[in-house]
């Protein structure tokens, strides 16, 4: 009985590695097939193949690759929350520092696309302590984080540290030149109602605003001259101040909208024309 048991164990010892190796070869081919589908832009099919591989990969030999590919597929189809979960699993599924960094960068890209800038800043600060040798890569993605926020000076500062990002730096310079200064626009509107709107490219509404403010000022002066102080108070509150405050509020919204349009134009250009790494 003991001899039979020993023989079975010995036979299993000889056969099992071949079975495992055969399975690994099949899984490797399936992983390569899933990667090829992703490269061809068939993100749904690539995700299904990676999901199927994960089911049969009982030893988790290709866990990191499978998680990473599924995260990339979901990212490409705009399912950012689900993609972030797969990138997190990919980071946890390996002890290799290089592979872990690759997954973490995937998470940072998702946070940029989701405009979760505070979470990006917190996570990247922690990761820099773990991967101090990757300072240039972090600077590069910080530059993208500020591009998405429309913060051109900060983006340039990080991209200069990243090096080899001259095209992006030039684009930031161009965006900065086109952008409107909110501080300048508000000061102009405070001193001369409507002038901040002219500065931002609006010409009809400023004339109306200035006319109402001038009319309100005349009404107040006329009421005070006639010693109708209550009328002066009412006219100041409901005519002059109403249009004066409206002028400031509209100027703020107008400049914010103009700068947002400039930022969106830059992002569309980068999406369609920039060939380097991007979120």
Short mmCIF file of C-alpha atoms in Angstrom, two decimals:
data_model
loop_
_atom_site.label_atom_id
_atom_site.label_comp_id
_atom_site.label_asym_id
_atom_site.label_seq_id
_atom_site.Cartn_x
_atom_site.Cartn_y
_atom_site.Cartn_z
CA UNK A 1 0.00 0.00 0.00
CA UNK A 2 2.83 2.34 0.90
CA UNK A 3 4.62 1.44 -2.34
CA UNK A 4 1.49 2.32 -4.38
CA UNK A 5 1.11 5.63 -2.56
CA UNK A 6 4.79 6.42 -3.11
CA UNK A 7 4.47 5.55 -6.81
CA UNK A 8 1.42 7.81 -7.23
CA UNK A 9 3.20 10.68 -5.51
CA UNK A 10 6.24 10.19 -7.72
CA UNK A 11 4.06 10.10 -10.86
CA UNK A 12 2.27 13.27 -9.77
CA UNK A 13 5.65 14.91 -9.20
CA UNK A 14 6.62 14.12 -12.79
CA UNK A 15 3.34 15.03 -14.47
CA UNK A 16 2.15 18.11 -12.51
CA UNK A 17 4.88 20.55 -13.72
CA UNK A 18 4.05 19.66 -17.32
CA UNK A 19 0.36 20.28 -16.69
CA UNK A 20 1.10 23.60 -15.00
CA UNK A 21 3.53 24.63 -17.74
CA UNK A 22 1.00 23.67 -20.38
CA UNK A 23 -1.65 25.74 -18.66
CA UNK A 24 0.74 28.69 -18.33
CA UNK A 25 1.57 28.54 -22.03
CA UNK A 26 -2.14 28.64 -22.87
CA UNK A 27 -2.73 31.55 -20.49
CA UNK A 28 0.24 33.41 -21.92
CA UNK A 29 -1.17 33.04 -25.43
CA UNK A 30 -4.57 34.25 -24.23
CA UNK A 31 -2.94 37.26 -22.55
CA UNK A 32 -1.10 38.08 -25.77
CA UNK A 33 -4.39 37.77 -27.68
CA UNK A 34 -6.12 40.14 -25.25
CA UNK A 35 -3.24 42.63 -25.63
CA UNK A 36 -3.54 42.45 -29.42
CA UNK A 37 -7.26 43.19 -29.22
CA UNK A 38 -6.53 46.21 -27.06
CA UNK A 39 -3.93 47.40 -29.57
CA UNK A 40 -6.54 47.16 -32.32
CA UNK A 41 -8.97 49.30 -30.33
CA UNK A 42 -11.36 46.44 -29.51
CA UNK A 43 -11.55 47.40 -25.86
CA UNK A 44 -14.70 45.43 -24.99
CA UNK A 45 -13.37 42.19 -26.47
CA UNK A 46 -9.98 42.73 -24.86
CA UNK A 47 -11.69 43.19 -21.50
CA UNK A 48 -13.68 39.95 -21.97
CA UNK A 49 -10.53 37.99 -22.84
CA UNK A 50 -8.68 39.38 -19.81
CA UNK A 51 -11.68 38.52 -17.64
CA UNK A 52 -11.73 34.98 -19.03
CA UNK A 53 -8.01 34.61 -18.41
CA UNK A 54 -8.46 35.73 -14.80
CA UNK A 55 -11.08 33.02 -14.28
CA UNK A 56 -8.81 30.20 -15.49
CA UNK A 57 -5.61 31.60 -13.95
CA UNK A 58 -6.05 29.77 -10.63
CA UNK A 59 -2.41 30.34 -9.64
CA UNK A 60 -2.72 34.12 -10.33
CA UNK A 61 0.34 33.96 -12.56
CA UNK A 62 -0.96 36.71 -14.84
CA UNK A 63 -3.02 38.59 -12.24
CA UNK A 64 -1.13 41.87 -12.60
CA UNK A 65 -1.30 41.86 -16.41
CA UNK A 66 -4.99 40.97 -16.38
CA UNK A 67 -5.92 43.66 -13.84
CA UNK A 68 -3.87 46.26 -15.70
CA UNK A 69 -5.37 45.45 -19.09
CA UNK A 70 -8.93 45.51 -17.77
CA UNK A 71 -8.24 48.86 -16.15
CA UNK A 72 -6.89 50.25 -19.43
CA UNK A 73 -9.93 48.93 -21.33
CA UNK A 74 -12.38 50.55 -18.93
CA UNK A 75 -10.40 53.80 -18.99
CA UNK A 76 -10.58 53.93 -22.77
CA UNK A 77 -14.37 53.51 -22.63
CA UNK A 78 -14.79 56.25 -20.02
CA UNK A 79 -15.62 53.98 -17.06
CA UNK A 80 -13.13 55.73 -14.81
CA UNK A 81 -14.33 54.59 -11.39
CA UNK A 82 -14.27 50.90 -12.35
CA UNK A 83 -10.94 51.36 -14.13
CA UNK A 84 -9.38 52.89 -11.02
CA UNK A 85 -10.38 49.81 -9.01
CA UNK A 86 -8.58 47.50 -11.46
CA UNK A 87 -5.46 49.67 -11.39
CA UNK A 88 -5.51 49.50 -7.59
CA UNK A 89 -5.81 45.69 -7.77
CA UNK A 90 -2.92 45.61 -10.25
CA UNK A 91 -0.73 47.60 -7.86
CA UNK A 92 -1.57 45.24 -4.99
CA UNK A 93 -1.10 42.06 -7.04
CA UNK A 94 2.66 42.44 -7.52
CA UNK A 95 5.78 43.01 -5.43
CA UNK A 96 7.77 44.20 -8.44
CA UNK A 97 8.42 47.91 -7.92
CA UNK A 98 8.40 48.73 -11.63
CA UNK A 99 5.08 47.01 -12.25
CA UNK A 100 3.58 48.60 -9.16
CA UNK A 101 4.67 52.05 -10.39
CA UNK A 102 3.05 51.36 -13.76
CA UNK A 103 -0.29 50.64 -12.07
CA UNK A 104 -0.02 53.70 -9.81
CA UNK A 105 0.53 55.94 -12.83
CA UNK A 106 -2.68 54.47 -14.26
CA UNK A 107 -4.50 55.62 -11.12
CA UNK A 108 -3.01 59.12 -11.35
CA UNK A 109 -4.15 59.41 -14.97
CA UNK A 110 -7.69 58.48 -13.95
CA UNK A 111 -7.67 61.12 -11.20
CA UNK A 112 -6.60 63.73 -13.77
CA UNK A 113 -9.38 62.74 -16.15
CA UNK A 114 -11.93 62.81 -13.32
CA UNK A 115 -10.64 66.27 -12.24
CA UNK A 116 -10.04 64.89 -8.73
CA UNK A 117 -7.13 67.26 -8.25
CA UNK A 118 -6.98 67.15 -4.45
CA UNK A 119 -6.84 63.34 -4.47
CA UNK A 120 -4.19 63.48 -7.19
CA UNK A 121 -2.04 65.82 -5.11
CA UNK A 122 -2.36 63.68 -2.00
CA UNK A 123 -1.64 60.39 -3.78
CA UNK A 124 1.27 61.71 -5.84
CA UNK A 125 2.87 63.21 -2.71
CA UNK A 126 2.78 59.80 -1.00
CA UNK A 127 4.02 57.98 -4.09
CA UNK A 128 6.99 60.32 -4.46
CA UNK A 129 8.23 59.08 -1.10
CA UNK A 130 7.97 55.45 -2.29
CA UNK A 131 9.46 56.11 -5.76
CA UNK A 132 11.96 58.97 -5.25
CA UNK A 133 13.81 57.92 -8.41
CA UNK A 134 10.71 58.70 -10.52
CA UNK A 135 10.65 62.45 -9.81
CA UNK A 136 10.62 63.41 -13.50
CA UNK A 137 7.65 61.17 -14.27
CA UNK A 138 5.72 62.64 -11.35
CA UNK A 139 6.60 66.17 -12.49
CA UNK A 140 5.31 65.32 -15.97
CA UNK A 141 1.92 64.12 -14.74
CA UNK A 142 1.68 67.03 -12.31
CA UNK A 143 2.07 69.25 -15.36
CA UNK A 144 -0.89 67.50 -16.98
CA UNK A 145 -2.89 67.83 -13.76
CA UNK A 146 -2.45 71.64 -13.90
CA UNK A 147 -3.18 71.74 -17.65
CA UNK A 148 -6.55 70.10 -16.96
CA UNK A 149 -7.16 72.70 -14.24
CA UNK A 150 -6.21 75.57 -16.58
CA UNK A 151 -3.34 76.57 -14.28
CA UNK A 152 -0.75 77.34 -16.94
CA UNK A 153 2.07 78.78 -14.81
CA UNK A 154 2.00 75.83 -12.42
CA UNK A 155 1.86 73.40 -15.35
CA UNK A 156 4.95 75.00 -16.91
CA UNK A 157 6.82 74.85 -13.62
CA UNK A 158 6.36 71.08 -13.37
CA UNK A 159 6.91 70.38 -17.07
CA UNK A 160 10.25 72.17 -16.96
CA UNK A 161 11.31 69.81 -14.17
CA UNK A 162 10.10 66.84 -16.19
CA UNK A 163 12.28 67.80 -19.19
CA UNK A 164 11.58 66.75 -22.80
CA UNK A 165 8.17 68.48 -22.67
CA UNK A 166 8.93 71.52 -24.83
CA UNK A 167 5.74 71.18 -26.90
CA UNK A 168 3.57 71.20 -23.79
CA UNK A 169 5.47 74.15 -22.32
CA UNK A 170 4.98 76.14 -25.54
CA UNK A 171 1.28 75.30 -25.45
CA UNK A 172 1.05 76.55 -21.85
CA UNK A 173 2.72 79.81 -22.91
CA UNK A 174 0.18 80.20 -25.71
CA UNK A 175 -2.74 79.50 -23.37
CA UNK A 176 -1.41 81.98 -20.81
CA UNK A 177 -1.22 84.70 -23.48
CA UNK A 178 -4.80 84.03 -24.58
CA UNK A 179 -6.25 83.84 -21.06
CA UNK A 180 -7.90 86.77 -19.31
CA UNK A 181 -6.83 88.04 -15.91
CA UNK A 182 -9.73 87.78 -13.49
CA UNK A 183 -8.11 90.25 -11.09
CA UNK A 184 -7.59 92.87 -13.80
CA UNK A 185 -11.09 92.41 -15.16
CA UNK A 186 -12.70 92.83 -11.73
CA UNK A 187 -10.65 95.95 -10.93
CA UNK A 188 -11.60 97.51 -14.27
CA UNK A 189 -15.29 96.77 -13.69
CA UNK A 190 -15.12 98.18 -10.17
CA UNK A 191 -13.58 101.43 -11.38
CA UNK A 192 -15.62 101.79 -14.57
CA UNK A 193 -18.69 99.52 -14.85
CA UNK A 194 -18.64 97.51 -18.06
CA UNK A 195 -14.96 98.01 -18.84
CA UNK A 196 -14.03 94.57 -17.53
CA UNK A 197 -16.56 93.05 -19.92
CA UNK A 198 -15.02 94.98 -22.82
CA UNK A 199 -11.64 93.59 -21.75
CA UNK A 200 -13.13 90.07 -21.98
CA UNK A 201 -14.52 90.67 -25.48
CA UNK A 202 -18.12 91.67 -24.69
CA UNK A 203 -19.30 94.98 -26.19
CA UNK A 204 -23.08 95.37 -26.13
CA UNK A 205 -23.86 94.50 -22.50
CA UNK A 206 -21.19 96.90 -21.09
CA UNK A 207 -22.86 99.86 -22.82
CA UNK A 208 -26.22 98.93 -21.28
CA UNK A 209 -24.62 98.41 -17.87
CA UNK A 210 -22.80 101.75 -17.95
CA UNK A 211 -25.97 103.53 -19.08
CA UNK A 212 -28.02 102.10 -16.18
CA UNK A 213 -25.30 102.91 -13.64
CA UNK A 214 -25.07 106.47 -15.00
CA UNK A 215 -28.86 106.79 -14.93
CA UNK A 216 -28.99 105.48 -11.36
CA UNK A 217 -26.30 107.96 -10.30
CA UNK A 218 -28.27 110.82 -11.88
CA UNK A 219 -31.46 109.73 -10.08
CA UNK A 220 -29.65 109.66 -6.73
CA UNK A 221 -28.03 113.05 -7.30
CA UNK A 222 -31.38 114.55 -8.34
CA UNK A 223 -33.14 113.10 -5.29
CA UNK A 224 -30.48 114.38 -2.90
CA UNK A 225 -30.59 117.81 -4.54
CA UNK A 226 -34.36 117.87 -3.97
CA UNK A 227 -33.85 116.59 -0.37
CA UNK A 228 -35.76 113.39 -1.14
CA UNK A 229 -33.39 111.23 0.87
CA UNK A 230 -35.65 108.20 1.10
CA UNK A 231 -36.04 108.23 -2.70
CA UNK A 232 -32.27 108.50 -3.01
CA UNK A 233 -31.86 105.44 -0.78
CA UNK A 234 -34.38 103.41 -2.80
CA UNK A 235 -32.85 104.44 -6.13
CA UNK A 236 -29.33 103.67 -4.87
CA UNK A 237 -30.37 100.20 -3.72
CA UNK A 238 -32.63 99.17 -6.60
CA UNK A 239 -31.04 100.95 -9.54
CA UNK A 240 -27.42 101.95 -8.99
CA UNK A 241 -26.19 99.14 -6.73
CA UNK A 242 -28.23 96.50 -8.51
CA UNK A 243 -26.60 97.20 -11.85
CA UNK A 244 -23.21 97.89 -10.29
CA UNK A 245 -23.19 94.52 -8.48
CA UNK A 246 -24.62 92.86 -11.57
CA UNK A 247 -21.77 94.33 -13.57
CA UNK A 248 -19.20 92.76 -11.22
CA UNK A 249 -20.95 89.39 -11.16
CA UNK A 250 -21.32 89.27 -14.94
CA UNK A 251 -17.68 90.24 -15.44
CA UNK A 252 -16.57 87.41 -13.15
CA UNK A 253 -18.74 84.83 -14.94
CA UNK A 254 -17.71 86.12 -18.38
CA UNK A 255 -13.96 85.87 -17.71
CA UNK A 256 -14.36 82.44 -16.11
CA UNK A 257 -16.32 81.27 -19.16
CA UNK A 258 -13.79 82.71 -21.60
CA UNK A 259 -10.89 81.06 -19.79
CA UNK A 260 -12.77 77.76 -19.66
CA UNK A 261 -13.30 77.91 -23.43
CA UNK A 262 -9.57 78.51 -23.94
CA UNK A 263 -8.73 75.57 -21.67
CA UNK A 264 -11.17 73.26 -23.46
CA UNK A 265 -9.75 74.26 -26.86
CA UNK A 266 -6.25 73.40 -25.60
CA UNK A 267 -7.43 70.02 -24.24
CA UNK A 268 -9.19 69.17 -27.51
CA UNK A 269 -6.03 70.02 -29.42
CA UNK A 270 -3.94 67.83 -27.12
CA UNK A 271 -6.41 64.96 -27.38
CA UNK A 272 -6.39 64.97 -31.18
CA UNK A 273 -2.87 66.09 -32.03
CA UNK A 274 -0.41 65.50 -29.19
CA UNK A 275 1.65 62.34 -29.77
CA UNK A 276 3.43 62.08 -26.42
CA UNK A 277 2.17 60.37 -23.23
CA UNK A 278 -1.14 61.79 -22.05
CA UNK A 279 -3.85 60.85 -19.56
#
